[in-house]
Amino acid sequence: MGARLAGAALGFAGQAMAARMLGPDEFGRYGVMLVWLLLLGHAASAGTSQLVYRNLAVYRVAGSRDLVLGLLRMAGAMVSITSLVLAGGGILALHLMLSGIDSRYVVLGTMALGALPLLATQDLLEAIARGLDRPVLGIGPAFLLRHLALLAGLGALGLIGAGADEVTVLGLTIGGLAMSIVVQAWLVLPHVLPLLRGARPLYHRAPWLRTALPIALVEAAEVLFQNMDMVVLAIFVPAGDVALYFAATRLVQVLGYVPYATSAVTAQTYAVLGERGDRLSLQRLIGRATLAVTSLVGLGAVSLSLAGGPLLGLFGAEFRAASGLLPVLCAGLVIASALGPGEDVLTMLGQERTCARIYMAALVAGLMAHLLLIPAHGATGAAIAMAFALSLRGLLMAFVAYRRLGLVLPVGGGLLMATPVRGVASRGTVVTEIVPGEQR
């Protein structure tokens, strides 16, 4: 969490500096292209991230080196193929099929699409670090060095009196991404190689693919879910208004790092406890994680809502106008946090297909809300639609986790551990049954 929050502070500083150097219109175009890089780059991981840290954690504990080697080889191949196909197809479409769009977007889009394999590789390295139970090695370079590079580059331009445009800033962002991958690999690989000594690759292709493909759908839906407000907003409002909303989301994203950081140290543990059938410890861990995340996100939401104007003013005086969006955006994250770690629980305990269906339902509902509210209410409509979509997704996942797994996800769920339910672990195995009048 410390690494993510430090990265958030650096990222906020870098975005604020970029906004001041570019101005609202150019910063808005940069923000849209950055969103597309994140959207397609994370989708290019092809479901391997959660597949890797879920199974790597289990194989590592069991000492199954052959399966570790097979899993990593297959994941690497899937990431390479998917990211290159997406990047190549996207660049071809941009230059041939979408040739009528603004030339500035063509240049920015080509740069962003070319960086897709880099972001997908970084996701894979982070997943390996999490599977090794060393999440900081994966998270640290990704969220510290990447932002530091942007800050250093912009600072150097400022010192020599050189100007910057959106192409320059995106180039610095991609350069920071490449640098962080080198450091990330240097930190993670020494912990992987001992696991592979003497191993011969053993592949469980069919089970891995059956797991990875729904997760890929979940991850693609998740990234689109997180960025659909920017995607739809860019269609209906000018680049300057998009920039104001983008600045507000860059500030609120600090709160999103709290559940992410908690997930980095708990998700793989959910898988291990589910494999062991230790439902009691699993429910306790979920309860503690949800309480901690909700408390921290709630405190952060109040702080950001009160201090939003001055903080947004760091982007430029005109960005203070976006401060009214902060309470709405924060409310959606608080509600989502209070409803528990639904995605982690469902995907780690063998319910990834159900999780994919919930994500798609919430995504469709969210897109409809954005299309309905943004034309009428602009950025405020986008904030309301995002809060609605986050709440709906969390509610559906909590309901399914209780009905199918017997786990109570919302905050305070640890108090309900003795409720008469039937708990089901991953792969559909009944591990605990609590019937009326009995407690175990």
Coordinates of C-alpha atoms in Angstrom, one line a residue:
M1 CA 0.0 0.0 0.0
G2 CA 2.9 2.3 0.8
A3 CA 4.4 1.7 -2.7
R4 CA 1.0 2.3 -4.4
L5 CA 0.3 5.5 -2.5
A6 CA 3.8 6.8 -3.1
G7 CA 3.3 6.0 -6.7
A8 CA -0.1 7.8 -6.6
A9 CA 1.5 10.9 -5.2
L10 CA 4.2 10.9 -7.9
G11 CA 1.7 10.2 -10.6
F12 CA -0.5 13.1 -9.4
A13 CA 2.5 15.4 -9.4
G14 CA 3.5 14.3 -12.9
Q15 CA 0.0 14.8 -14.3
A16 CA -0.3 18.2 -12.6
M17 CA 3.0 19.3 -14.1
A18 CA 2.0 18.0 -17.6
A19 CA -1.4 19.8 -17.4
R20 CA 0.4 23.1 -16.6
M21 CA 2.8 22.7 -19.5
L22 CA 0.2 21.6 -22.0
G23 CA -3.0 23.4 -21.1
P24 CA -6.5 21.9 -21.0
D25 CA -6.9 21.0 -24.7
E26 CA -3.6 19.2 -25.2
F27 CA -3.9 17.6 -21.7
G28 CA -7.3 16.3 -22.6
R29 CA -6.0 14.6 -25.8
Y30 CA -3.1 13.2 -23.8
G31 CA -5.5 11.9 -21.2
V32 CA -7.7 10.2 -23.8
M33 CA -4.7 8.4 -25.4
L34 CA -3.3 7.4 -22.0
V35 CA -6.7 5.8 -21.2
W36 CA -6.6 3.8 -24.4
L37 CA -3.1 2.6 -23.7
L38 CA -4.2 1.4 -20.2
L39 CA -7.4 0.0 -21.6
L40 CA -5.8 -2.1 -24.4
G41 CA -2.5 -2.8 -22.6
H42 CA -4.1 -4.4 -19.6
A43 CA -6.6 -6.3 -21.8
A44 CA -3.5 -7.7 -23.7
S45 CA -2.5 -9.7 -20.7
A46 CA -5.2 -12.2 -22.0
G47 CA -6.3 -13.3 -18.5
T48 CA -2.8 -14.5 -17.5
S49 CA -2.3 -12.1 -14.6
Q50 CA -4.8 -13.7 -12.2
L51 CA -4.1 -17.2 -13.7
V52 CA -0.4 -16.8 -12.9
Y53 CA -0.6 -15.5 -9.3
R54 CA -3.5 -17.8 -8.4
N55 CA -1.8 -21.0 -9.7
L56 CA 1.8 -20.0 -9.0
A57 CA 1.0 -19.5 -5.4
V58 CA -0.5 -23.0 -5.1
Y59 CA 2.2 -24.7 -7.2
R60 CA 5.0 -23.0 -5.2
V61 CA 3.6 -24.1 -1.9
A62 CA 3.1 -27.7 -3.3
G63 CA 6.7 -27.7 -4.7
S64 CA 5.4 -28.4 -8.3
R65 CA 8.3 -26.9 -10.2
D66 CA 7.4 -28.5 -13.6
L67 CA 4.0 -26.9 -13.4
V68 CA 5.5 -23.6 -12.5
L69 CA 7.7 -23.7 -15.6
G70 CA 4.9 -24.8 -17.9
L71 CA 2.6 -22.1 -16.5
L72 CA 5.1 -19.3 -17.0
R73 CA 6.0 -20.4 -20.5
M74 CA 2.4 -20.6 -21.6
A75 CA 1.5 -17.3 -19.9
G76 CA 4.5 -15.6 -21.7
A77 CA 3.4 -16.9 -25.0
M78 CA -0.2 -15.8 -24.6
V79 CA 0.8 -12.3 -23.5
S80 CA 3.2 -11.9 -26.5
I81 CA 0.8 -13.1 -29.1
T82 CA -2.2 -11.1 -27.8
S83 CA -0.4 -7.8 -27.3
L84 CA 1.3 -8.0 -30.7
V85 CA -2.0 -8.8 -32.5
L86 CA -3.8 -5.9 -30.7
A87 CA -1.0 -3.5 -31.3
G88 CA -0.6 -4.4 -35.0
G89 CA -4.3 -4.5 -35.7
G90 CA -4.9 -1.2 -33.9
I91 CA -2.1 0.6 -35.7
L92 CA -3.4 -0.7 -39.1
A93 CA -7.0 0.3 -38.3
L94 CA -5.8 3.7 -37.2
H95 CA -3.9 4.5 -40.4
L96 CA -6.3 2.8 -42.9
M97 CA -9.8 2.7 -41.5
L98 CA -9.8 5.8 -39.3
S99 CA -7.7 8.0 -41.6
G100 CA -10.2 10.8 -41.4
I101 CA -9.7 11.6 -37.7
D102 CA -7.5 14.4 -36.3
S103 CA -3.9 13.9 -37.3
R104 CA -2.8 14.6 -33.7
Y105 CA -4.8 11.6 -32.5
V106 CA -3.2 9.4 -35.2
V107 CA 0.3 10.2 -34.0
L108 CA -0.7 9.7 -30.3
G109 CA -2.6 6.6 -31.1
T110 CA 0.3 5.0 -32.9
M111 CA 2.6 5.7 -30.0
A112 CA 0.1 4.3 -27.5
L113 CA -0.7 1.2 -29.5
G114 CA 3.0 0.5 -30.0
A115 CA 3.5 0.5 -26.2
L116 CA 0.8 -2.2 -25.6
P117 CA 3.3 -5.1 -25.4
L118 CA 5.3 -3.2 -22.8
L119 CA 2.3 -2.7 -20.5
A120 CA 1.2 -6.3 -20.9
T121 CA 4.7 -7.5 -20.0
Q122 CA 4.7 -5.4 -16.9
D123 CA 1.4 -6.9 -15.9
L124 CA 2.9 -10.4 -16.3
L125 CA 5.9 -9.5 -14.2
E126 CA 3.7 -8.1 -11.5
A127 CA 1.6 -11.3 -11.4
I128 CA 4.7 -13.4 -11.0
A129 CA 5.8 -11.3 -8.1
R130 CA 2.4 -11.6 -6.5
G131 CA 2.4 -15.4 -7.0
L132 CA 5.8 -15.5 -5.2
D133 CA 4.3 -13.5 -2.4
R134 CA 6.6 -10.6 -3.1
P135 CA 4.1 -8.1 -4.4
V136 CA 6.3 -5.0 -3.7
L137 CA 8.9 -6.2 -6.2
G138 CA 6.2 -6.1 -8.9
I139 CA 4.3 -3.0 -7.8
G140 CA 7.3 -0.8 -6.8
P141 CA 8.9 -0.3 -10.2
A142 CA 5.6 -0.1 -12.0
F143 CA 4.2 2.7 -9.9
L144 CA 7.3 4.5 -8.7
L145 CA 9.9 4.5 -11.5
R146 CA 7.2 5.0 -14.2
H147 CA 6.0 8.2 -12.6
L148 CA 9.5 9.3 -11.6
A149 CA 10.6 9.2 -15.2
L150 CA 7.8 11.4 -16.3
L151 CA 8.5 13.9 -13.5
A152 CA 12.2 13.9 -14.3
G153 CA 11.6 14.3 -18.0
L154 CA 9.2 17.2 -17.6
G155 CA 11.5 18.8 -15.0
A156 CA 14.4 18.6 -17.3
L157 CA 12.4 20.3 -20.1
G158 CA 11.4 23.0 -17.7
L159 CA 14.9 23.6 -16.6
I160 CA 16.2 24.1 -20.1
G161 CA 13.2 26.2 -21.1
A162 CA 12.0 23.8 -23.7
G163 CA 8.3 23.5 -24.5
A164 CA 6.3 20.3 -24.5
D165 CA 3.3 19.0 -26.3
E166 CA 1.1 16.0 -25.9
V167 CA 3.4 13.9 -28.1
T168 CA 6.4 14.7 -25.9
V169 CA 4.5 13.9 -22.6
L170 CA 3.2 10.6 -24.0
G171 CA 6.7 9.7 -25.2
L172 CA 8.1 10.4 -21.7
T173 CA 5.3 8.2 -20.2
I174 CA 6.2 5.3 -22.5
G175 CA 9.9 5.8 -21.8
G176 CA 9.2 5.5 -18.1
L177 CA 7.2 2.4 -18.7
A178 CA 10.1 0.7 -20.5
M179 CA 12.6 1.7 -17.8
S180 CA 10.4 0.3 -15.0
I181 CA 10.1 -3.0 -16.8
V182 CA 13.9 -3.4 -16.9
V183 CA 14.1 -2.8 -13.2
Q184 CA 11.1 -5.0 -12.4
A185 CA 12.6 -7.9 -14.3
W186 CA 15.9 -7.4 -12.5
L187 CA 14.2 -7.6 -9.1
V188 CA 11.7 -10.5 -9.9
L189 CA 13.7 -12.9 -12.0
P190 CA 16.3 -13.9 -9.2
H191 CA 13.3 -15.2 -7.2
V192 CA 11.9 -17.1 -10.1
L193 CA 14.9 -18.9 -11.4
P194 CA 15.6 -21.0 -8.3
L195 CA 12.0 -22.4 -8.7
L196 CA 12.8 -23.6 -12.2
R197 CA 16.1 -25.4 -11.6
G198 CA 15.9 -28.9 -12.9
A199 CA 12.3 -28.4 -14.0
R200 CA 10.8 -29.8 -17.1
P201 CA 7.7 -27.9 -18.4
L202 CA 4.4 -29.6 -17.5
Y203 CA 1.4 -28.1 -19.1
H204 CA -2.2 -28.2 -18.0
R205 CA -3.4 -26.4 -21.1
A206 CA -7.1 -27.1 -21.1
P207 CA -7.7 -26.2 -17.4
W208 CA -5.5 -23.1 -17.7
L209 CA -7.3 -21.9 -20.8
R210 CA -10.7 -22.6 -19.2
T211 CA -9.6 -20.4 -16.4
A212 CA -7.7 -17.7 -18.3
L213 CA -10.4 -17.0 -21.0
P214 CA -13.1 -16.0 -18.5
I215 CA -10.5 -14.0 -16.5
A216 CA -9.4 -12.3 -19.8
L217 CA -13.0 -11.3 -20.3
V218 CA -13.2 -10.0 -16.7
E219 CA -10.0 -8.0 -17.1
A220 CA -11.0 -6.5 -20.4
A221 CA -14.4 -5.6 -18.9
E222 CA -12.7 -4.3 -15.7
V223 CA -10.4 -2.0 -17.6
L224 CA -13.2 -0.8 -19.9
F225 CA -15.4 -0.4 -16.8
Q226 CA -12.8 1.8 -15.1
N227 CA -12.3 4.0 -18.1
M228 CA -15.7 4.0 -19.8
D229 CA -16.5 7.4 -18.4
M230 CA -13.5 8.9 -20.3
V231 CA -14.2 7.0 -23.4
V232 CA -17.9 8.1 -23.6
L233 CA -17.1 11.6 -22.4
A234 CA -14.6 12.2 -25.2
I235 CA -17.4 11.5 -27.7
F236 CA -19.8 14.1 -26.4
V237 CA -17.7 17.0 -24.9
P238 CA -14.7 19.1 -26.0
A239 CA -11.2 18.1 -25.1
G240 CA -10.9 20.9 -22.5
D241 CA -13.9 19.6 -20.5
V242 CA -12.5 16.1 -20.8
A243 CA -9.2 17.4 -19.3
L244 CA -11.1 18.8 -16.2
Y245 CA -12.8 15.4 -15.6
F246 CA -9.5 13.5 -16.2
A247 CA -7.8 15.7 -13.6
A248 CA -10.5 14.9 -11.1
T249 CA -10.2 11.1 -11.7
R250 CA -6.4 11.3 -11.4
L251 CA -7.0 12.7 -7.9
V252 CA -9.7 10.2 -6.9
Q253 CA -7.7 7.2 -8.3
V254 CA -5.5 7.6 -5.2
L255 CA -8.4 6.0 -3.3
G256 CA -8.5 3.1 -5.7
Y257 CA -5.0 2.1 -4.8
V258 CA -6.0 1.1 -1.3
P259 CA -8.1 -1.9 -2.4
Y260 CA -5.6 -2.7 -5.1
A261 CA -2.8 -2.8 -2.6
T262 CA -4.8 -5.0 -0.3
S263 CA -5.6 -7.3 -3.2
A264 CA -1.9 -7.7 -3.9
V265 CA -1.3 -9.4 -0.6
T266 CA -4.6 -11.2 -0.1
A267 CA -5.9 -12.5 -3.4
Q268 CA -3.4 -15.3 -3.7
T269 CA -4.0 -16.2 -0.1
Y270 CA -7.7 -16.6 -0.8
A271 CA -6.7 -19.2 -3.4
V272 CA -4.5 -21.1 -1.0
L273 CA -7.1 -21.1 1.9
G274 CA -9.8 -22.2 -0.6
E275 CA -7.5 -25.0 -1.8
R276 CA -7.0 -26.1 1.9
G277 CA -10.7 -25.8 2.7
D278 CA -10.0 -23.5 5.6
R279 CA -13.3 -21.5 5.3
L280 CA -13.0 -20.0 8.8
S281 CA -9.7 -18.3 8.1
L282 CA -10.9 -17.3 4.6
Q283 CA -13.9 -15.5 6.0
R284 CA -11.8 -13.8 8.7
L285 CA -9.3 -12.6 6.1
I286 CA -12.1 -11.2 3.9
G287 CA -13.7 -9.5 6.8
R288 CA -10.4 -7.8 8.0
A289 CA -9.5 -6.8 4.4
T290 CA -12.9 -5.2 3.8
L291 CA -12.9 -3.3 7.1
A292 CA -9.4 -2.0 6.5
V293 CA -10.1 -0.9 2.9
T294 CA -13.4 0.7 3.7
S295 CA -12.0 2.6 6.6
L296 CA -9.1 4.0 4.7
V297 CA -11.1 4.8 1.5
G298 CA -13.7 6.5 3.6
L299 CA -11.2 8.7 5.4
G300 CA -9.5 9.5 2.1
A301 CA -12.8 10.3 0.4
V302 CA -13.7 12.9 3.1
S303 CA -10.2 14.4 2.9
L304 CA -10.2 14.7 -0.9
S305 CA -13.7 16.2 -1.0
L306 CA -12.7 18.9 1.5
A307 CA -9.3 19.6 -0.1
G308 CA -10.2 19.0 -3.7
G309 CA -10.2 22.6 -4.9
P310 CA -6.7 23.5 -3.9
L311 CA -5.4 20.1 -5.1
L312 CA -7.0 20.4 -8.5
G313 CA -5.6 24.0 -8.6
L314 CA -2.2 22.4 -8.9
F315 CA -3.2 21.4 -12.5
G316 CA -4.0 25.1 -13.2
A317 CA -6.6 27.6 -12.0
E318 CA -9.2 26.4 -14.5
F319 CA -9.1 22.9 -13.1
R320 CA -10.7 24.0 -9.8
A321 CA -14.0 23.9 -11.6
A322 CA -13.9 20.1 -11.4
S323 CA -13.9 20.0 -7.5
G324 CA -17.7 19.4 -7.5
L325 CA -17.1 16.0 -9.1
L326 CA -15.0 14.7 -6.3
P327 CA -17.7 13.9 -3.7
V328 CA -19.7 11.9 -6.3
L329 CA -16.6 10.0 -7.6
C330 CA -15.5 9.3 -4.0
A331 CA -18.9 8.0 -3.0
G332 CA -18.9 5.4 -5.6
L333 CA -15.5 4.1 -4.4
V334 CA -16.6 4.0 -0.8
I335 CA -19.7 2.0 -1.6
A336 CA -17.7 -0.4 -3.7
S337 CA -15.1 -0.9 -1.0
A338 CA -17.8 -1.5 1.7
L339 CA -19.3 -4.3 -0.5
G340 CA -16.1 -6.3 -0.3
P341 CA -13.4 -7.8 -2.6
G342 CA -15.9 -9.6 -4.9
E343 CA -13.7 -10.0 -7.9
D344 CA -10.8 -11.4 -5.9
V345 CA -13.0 -13.9 -4.0
L346 CA -14.9 -15.1 -7.1
T347 CA -11.9 -15.5 -9.4
M348 CA -9.6 -17.1 -6.8
L349 CA -12.2 -19.6 -5.7
G350 CA -13.2 -21.0 -9.1
Q351 CA -16.1 -18.7 -9.9
E352 CA -14.4 -16.7 -12.7
R353 CA -17.1 -17.4 -15.2
T354 CA -19.8 -16.0 -12.9
C355 CA -17.5 -13.0 -12.2
A356 CA -17.2 -12.4 -16.0
R357 CA -20.9 -12.4 -16.4
I358 CA -21.4 -9.9 -13.5
Y359 CA -18.7 -7.7 -15.0
M360 CA -20.4 -7.7 -18.3
A361 CA -23.8 -6.9 -16.8
A362 CA -22.4 -4.1 -14.8
L363 CA -20.5 -2.8 -17.8
V364 CA -23.6 -2.8 -20.0
A365 CA -25.6 -1.0 -17.3
G366 CA -22.8 1.5 -16.7
L367 CA -22.4 2.3 -20.4
M368 CA -26.2 2.8 -20.7
A369 CA -26.1 5.2 -17.7
H370 CA -23.2 7.1 -19.2
L371 CA -24.9 7.4 -22.6
L372 CA -28.0 8.6 -20.9
L373 CA -26.5 11.0 -18.4
I374 CA -23.4 12.5 -20.2
P375 CA -25.3 14.2 -23.1
A376 CA -27.6 15.9 -20.6
H377 CA -25.2 16.6 -17.7
G378 CA -21.7 16.3 -19.1
A379 CA -18.9 15.5 -16.6
T380 CA -21.4 15.4 -13.6
G381 CA -23.4 12.8 -15.5
A382 CA -20.3 10.7 -16.0
A383 CA -19.4 10.9 -12.3
I384 CA -23.0 9.8 -11.3
A385 CA -23.0 7.0 -13.8
M386 CA -19.6 5.7 -12.6
A387 CA -20.8 5.7 -9.0
F388 CA -23.9 3.8 -10.0
A389 CA -22.0 1.2 -12.0
L390 CA -19.4 0.6 -9.1
S391 CA -22.2 0.1 -6.6
L392 CA -24.2 -2.3 -8.9
R393 CA -21.1 -4.4 -9.6
G394 CA -20.1 -4.7 -5.9
L395 CA -23.7 -5.6 -4.9
L396 CA -24.0 -8.4 -7.5
M397 CA -20.6 -9.9 -6.6
A398 CA -21.4 -9.9 -2.9
F399 CA -24.7 -11.5 -3.5
V400 CA -23.2 -14.3 -5.7
A401 CA -20.3 -14.9 -3.2
Y402 CA -22.9 -15.5 -0.4
R403 CA -25.2 -17.7 -2.4
R404 CA -22.5 -19.9 -4.1
L405 CA -19.6 -19.8 -1.6
G406 CA -21.3 -19.0 1.7
L407 CA -19.0 -16.1 2.2
V408 CA -20.1 -12.7 3.5
L409 CA -18.2 -9.9 1.7
P410 CA -19.7 -6.6 2.8
V411 CA -18.1 -4.7 5.7
G412 CA -19.0 -6.3 9.0
G413 CA -19.3 -9.7 7.4
G414 CA -17.0 -11.3 10.0
L415 CA -19.8 -10.9 12.5
L416 CA -22.0 -13.2 10.4
M417 CA -19.6 -16.2 10.1
A418 CA -22.0 -18.5 11.9
T419 CA -24.9 -17.9 9.5
P420 CA -26.4 -21.2 8.2
V421 CA -24.8 -21.4 4.8
R422 CA -23.0 -23.9 2.7
G423 CA -19.5 -22.9 1.7
V424 CA -17.9 -24.1 -1.5
A425 CA -14.2 -23.7 -2.3
S426 CA -12.6 -23.6 -5.7
R427 CA -13.3 -26.3 -8.3
G428 CA -16.7 -26.8 -6.7
T429 CA -15.7 -28.8 -3.7
V430 CA -17.9 -28.5 -0.6
V431 CA -15.5 -27.7 2.2
T432 CA -17.7 -26.5 5.1
E433 CA -21.3 -27.0 5.9
I434 CA -22.9 -25.0 8.8
V435 CA -26.4 -26.1 9.5
P436 CA -29.0 -24.6 12.0
G437 CA -28.0 -25.2 15.5
E438 CA -24.4 -26.1 14.7
Q439 CA -21.2 -24.0 14.4
R440 CA -17.8 -25.1 13.1

